[in-house]
Amino acid sequence: MEEKLVFVSVGGTATAEQESFVRSIEDRLRSESLIPKTVGRNTFSADAPLKAITELMEKCSGIVVIALERSYFPSGLERRGGPRQGTLVETRLPTPWNHIEAAMAYAKHLPLLVIVEDGLKAEGLLEQGYDWYVQKLPLAEAALGSNEFNGVLADWKEKVLAFQPGAGTVVPAAGPVAPSPPPPTLRELNPADLSVRDLLGALRPVQLWSVTIALAGLLAGAFSLGARLLPFGDRPKPVQGALRPTLAPGAVERPCRSFLPDTPGRSSA
């Protein structure tokens, strides 16, 4: 089976119990031909953390979020000083990098497998009700053999195997591909919902040529009708004297007489 890289979001372990639990999950992933990769644990980079995480996620086909206790508060207040102030007792919080890396992976459409240590405060991306299932488990290797964990892991693995790194999409499993529906015909289209460009694009070449000729004939007829309806008195008249030659200074304009051929009084010179 082809091995796939998976990004594992987990903070530095604080106890031997936490380290043993994380290693059990990594061994389980390797048994499924999934190679766990964690920045600062088994993958290192000279770049800034966010850049290193982004580059590593580009090579991975899924992400496993392991949220372990990082901070502990015996008591405290939330929304202190406001009307919704509340009391916190025995509050346990994970590393904020779990939320950051989960959000980055979700933006890249990576399949998520979220594992939360039992007893952590449910907030942010570790809450129930999002697009992924949140499993709350005790820090024990036996918890990784339950029917619930095996079922969720199998479903997540199927999505990981179908994912193409760098593409940002999940490729459906091989099988018969349903033919795409044919484009709607001109009769099925609603002219009120189409633009002029869509209407012209829906026409066949012969129909488009016929429409062009009809529009040209309609414009020619409109111009001809407008010329006939225009009153004769409103038509432009030639300017009087526009073609009359200019007289030289001191010259006297004389009327021009025309003679017919062989008319008496016409000079023969």
XYZ file of C-alpha atoms in Angstrom:
269
model
C 0.000 0.000 0.000
C 1.222 3.469 -0.835
C 2.321 5.409 2.221
C 0.701 8.771 2.942
C 2.062 11.611 5.049
C -0.220 12.934 7.784
C 0.324 16.040 9.875
C 0.133 15.468 13.653
C -0.678 18.535 15.765
C 0.603 17.878 19.271
C 2.491 19.991 21.768
C 5.544 18.970 23.704
C 4.599 16.269 26.186
C 4.972 17.049 29.901
C 4.617 13.590 31.454
C 5.590 10.037 30.607
C 1.907 9.183 30.351
C 1.365 11.815 27.665
C 4.466 10.721 25.733
C 3.400 7.075 25.799
C -0.073 8.002 24.535
C 1.311 10.055 21.644
C 3.698 7.276 20.632
C 0.859 4.771 20.663
C -1.077 6.949 18.197
C 2.015 7.358 15.978
C 2.594 3.578 15.961
C -1.050 2.997 15.060
C -0.756 5.420 12.150
C 2.372 3.690 10.854
C 0.583 0.339 10.998
C -1.998 1.868 8.652
C 0.752 2.995 6.191
C 0.329 6.592 7.390
C 3.546 8.428 8.249
C 3.114 10.978 11.112
C 4.869 14.334 10.694
C 5.130 16.954 13.461
C 7.129 20.188 13.341
C 9.554 20.175 16.265
C 9.077 16.472 17.008
C 10.214 14.487 13.982
C 10.383 17.241 11.346
C 12.593 20.306 11.697
C 13.050 23.504 9.701
C 15.118 26.676 9.843
C 12.092 28.755 8.809
C 9.572 30.446 11.093
C 7.018 28.033 12.655
C 4.016 29.104 10.583
C 5.971 28.865 7.334
C 7.348 25.447 8.279
C 3.850 24.233 9.188
C 2.402 25.520 5.922
C 5.075 23.832 3.812
C 4.679 20.539 5.679
C 0.887 20.565 5.319
C 1.266 20.968 1.563
C 2.858 17.500 1.494
C 0.330 15.818 3.811
C -3.002 14.180 3.024
C -4.611 14.545 6.471
C -4.148 15.824 10.013
C -4.420 14.283 13.473
C -4.986 16.737 16.341
C -3.888 15.381 19.719
C -4.959 17.873 22.400
C -3.209 17.266 25.732
C -3.220 19.246 28.946
C -0.788 22.162 28.800
C -2.196 24.613 31.401
C -4.038 23.902 34.650
C -6.014 26.355 36.810
C -7.499 25.131 40.123
C -9.904 28.083 40.100
C -10.501 31.273 38.220
C -13.000 33.597 36.569
C -14.104 34.105 32.999
C -15.594 37.348 31.656
C -14.384 38.930 34.900
C -16.161 42.156 35.870
C -19.024 41.736 33.402
C -22.636 40.718 33.804
C -21.800 37.237 32.477
C -18.929 36.559 34.853
C -18.486 32.870 35.644
C -16.347 30.706 37.904
C -13.827 28.209 36.561
C -12.864 25.191 38.641
C -10.223 22.573 37.797
C -9.739 24.047 34.321
C -7.330 22.295 31.930
C -6.324 23.811 28.586
C -4.269 22.444 25.654
C -1.597 24.258 23.664
C -3.044 27.011 21.448
C -1.152 25.464 18.525
C -3.837 22.780 18.381
C -6.365 25.453 17.393
C -3.971 27.198 14.992
C -2.918 24.063 13.136
C -6.464 22.677 13.039
C -7.723 25.919 11.479
C -4.890 25.917 8.905
C -5.611 22.300 7.979
C -9.346 22.966 7.666
C -8.647 25.883 5.331
C -6.641 23.489 3.142
C -9.530 20.957 3.206
C -7.378 18.313 4.903
C -9.371 15.496 6.565
C -9.260 16.009 10.357
C -9.020 13.404 13.104
C -9.416 15.165 16.473
C -8.420 13.393 19.693
C -8.867 15.313 22.973
C -7.629 14.216 26.362
C -10.570 13.552 28.612
C -11.178 16.447 31.017
C -9.932 19.331 28.844
C -12.093 22.449 28.533
C -14.117 22.175 25.328
C -13.712 25.404 23.406
C -12.643 26.686 20.022
C -11.999 24.036 17.387
C -12.031 21.288 20.030
C -15.765 21.673 20.614
C -18.400 19.335 19.241
C -20.630 20.415 16.380
C -18.139 21.296 13.649
C -17.363 19.458 10.411
C -15.301 16.841 12.245
C -15.881 14.394 15.050
C -14.168 15.091 18.410
C -13.130 12.024 20.394
C -12.479 12.457 24.124
C -10.175 9.660 25.291
C -8.279 8.820 28.467
C -4.489 8.655 28.194
C -4.391 4.886 27.808
C -3.294 2.717 24.891
C -6.358 0.523 25.402
C -8.582 3.450 24.352
C -7.150 3.166 20.824
C -8.649 -0.300 20.428
C -12.289 0.592 21.028
C -14.923 0.116 18.352
C -15.567 3.866 18.278
C -11.922 4.769 17.682
C -11.453 2.056 15.043
C -14.581 3.156 13.183
C -13.684 6.844 13.196
C -10.101 6.053 12.189
C -11.246 3.885 9.261
C -13.585 6.576 7.957
C -10.899 9.260 8.277
C -8.301 7.031 6.591
C -10.577 6.567 3.589
C -10.696 10.333 3.124
C -6.906 10.564 3.548
C -6.272 7.972 0.837
C -8.544 9.878 -1.562
C -6.878 13.219 -0.874
C -4.311 14.618 -3.337
C -1.655 16.760 -1.586
C -1.409 20.270 -3.021
C -4.747 20.011 -4.832
C -6.908 20.992 -1.844
C -9.673 18.644 -2.893
C -10.734 15.069 -2.210
C -10.751 12.825 -5.256
C -13.765 10.474 -5.258
C -13.109 6.764 -5.198
C -12.719 4.986 -8.528
C -15.966 3.846 -10.069
C -18.455 4.651 -12.800
C -18.668 8.338 -13.419
C -22.159 9.663 -13.914
C -22.454 11.649 -17.152
C -22.884 15.338 -16.715
C -26.345 16.631 -17.602
C -26.605 18.196 -21.067
C -26.767 21.969 -21.237
C -30.292 23.389 -21.425
C -31.670 23.968 -24.898
C -32.893 27.316 -26.125
C -36.514 26.335 -25.471
C -35.708 25.447 -21.842
C -34.076 28.805 -21.142
C -36.070 31.684 -19.690
C -35.347 34.816 -21.770
C -36.133 37.025 -18.760
C -33.148 35.515 -16.898
C -30.669 35.915 -19.763
C -28.569 38.832 -20.892
C -28.176 39.921 -24.520
C -24.838 38.099 -24.636
C -26.423 34.881 -23.362
C -29.256 35.151 -25.875
C -26.833 35.637 -28.776
C -24.621 32.810 -27.510
C -27.581 30.418 -27.456
C -28.273 30.978 -31.157
C -26.838 28.739 -33.848
C -24.732 30.365 -36.599
C -27.609 30.252 -39.095
C -30.000 31.822 -36.593
C -27.451 34.488 -35.655
C -26.928 35.370 -39.331
C -30.690 35.648 -39.865
C -31.043 37.960 -36.870
C -28.201 40.148 -38.158
C -29.809 40.493 -41.596
C -33.188 41.274 -40.047
C -31.689 43.995 -37.829
C -29.875 45.534 -40.809
C -33.111 45.600 -42.831
C -35.007 47.103 -39.927
C -32.461 49.920 -39.534
C -32.510 50.664 -43.282
C -36.298 50.809 -43.279
C -36.301 53.151 -40.300
C -33.970 55.588 -42.045
C -36.018 55.492 -45.255
C -39.279 56.098 -43.414
C -37.755 58.983 -41.468
C -36.633 60.656 -44.695
C -40.136 60.414 -46.214
C -41.883 61.753 -43.130
C -39.628 64.814 -42.906
C -41.595 67.931 -44.254
C -40.249 69.514 -47.416
C -39.997 72.935 -45.761
C -37.772 71.516 -43.016
C -35.246 70.123 -45.450
C -32.002 72.040 -45.758
C -31.895 74.573 -48.599
C -28.865 75.533 -50.662
C -27.174 78.768 -49.653
C -27.805 81.608 -52.114
C -24.702 82.758 -53.844
C -22.585 79.957 -52.484
C -21.185 79.301 -56.017
C -21.036 82.954 -57.194
C -17.480 84.031 -58.158
C -15.788 86.753 -56.174
C -15.468 90.159 -58.051
C -12.221 92.045 -58.252
C -12.047 95.413 -56.505
C -13.668 98.176 -58.675
C -15.400 95.681 -60.977
C -19.101 96.053 -61.773
C -21.297 93.029 -61.859
C -23.287 92.784 -65.073
C -26.175 90.530 -65.883
C -25.326 87.540 -67.949
C -27.208 87.113 -71.204
C -27.419 83.908 -73.062
C -27.957 83.623 -76.820
C -29.199 80.747 -78.763
C -27.202 79.674 -81.804
C -27.690 81.864 -84.901
C -29.601 84.463 -82.893
C -29.566 87.988 -84.453
C -27.375 90.427 -82.584
C -24.902 87.768 -81.411
C -21.346 88.647 -82.113
C -19.643 86.255 -84.489
C -16.214 87.353 -83.464
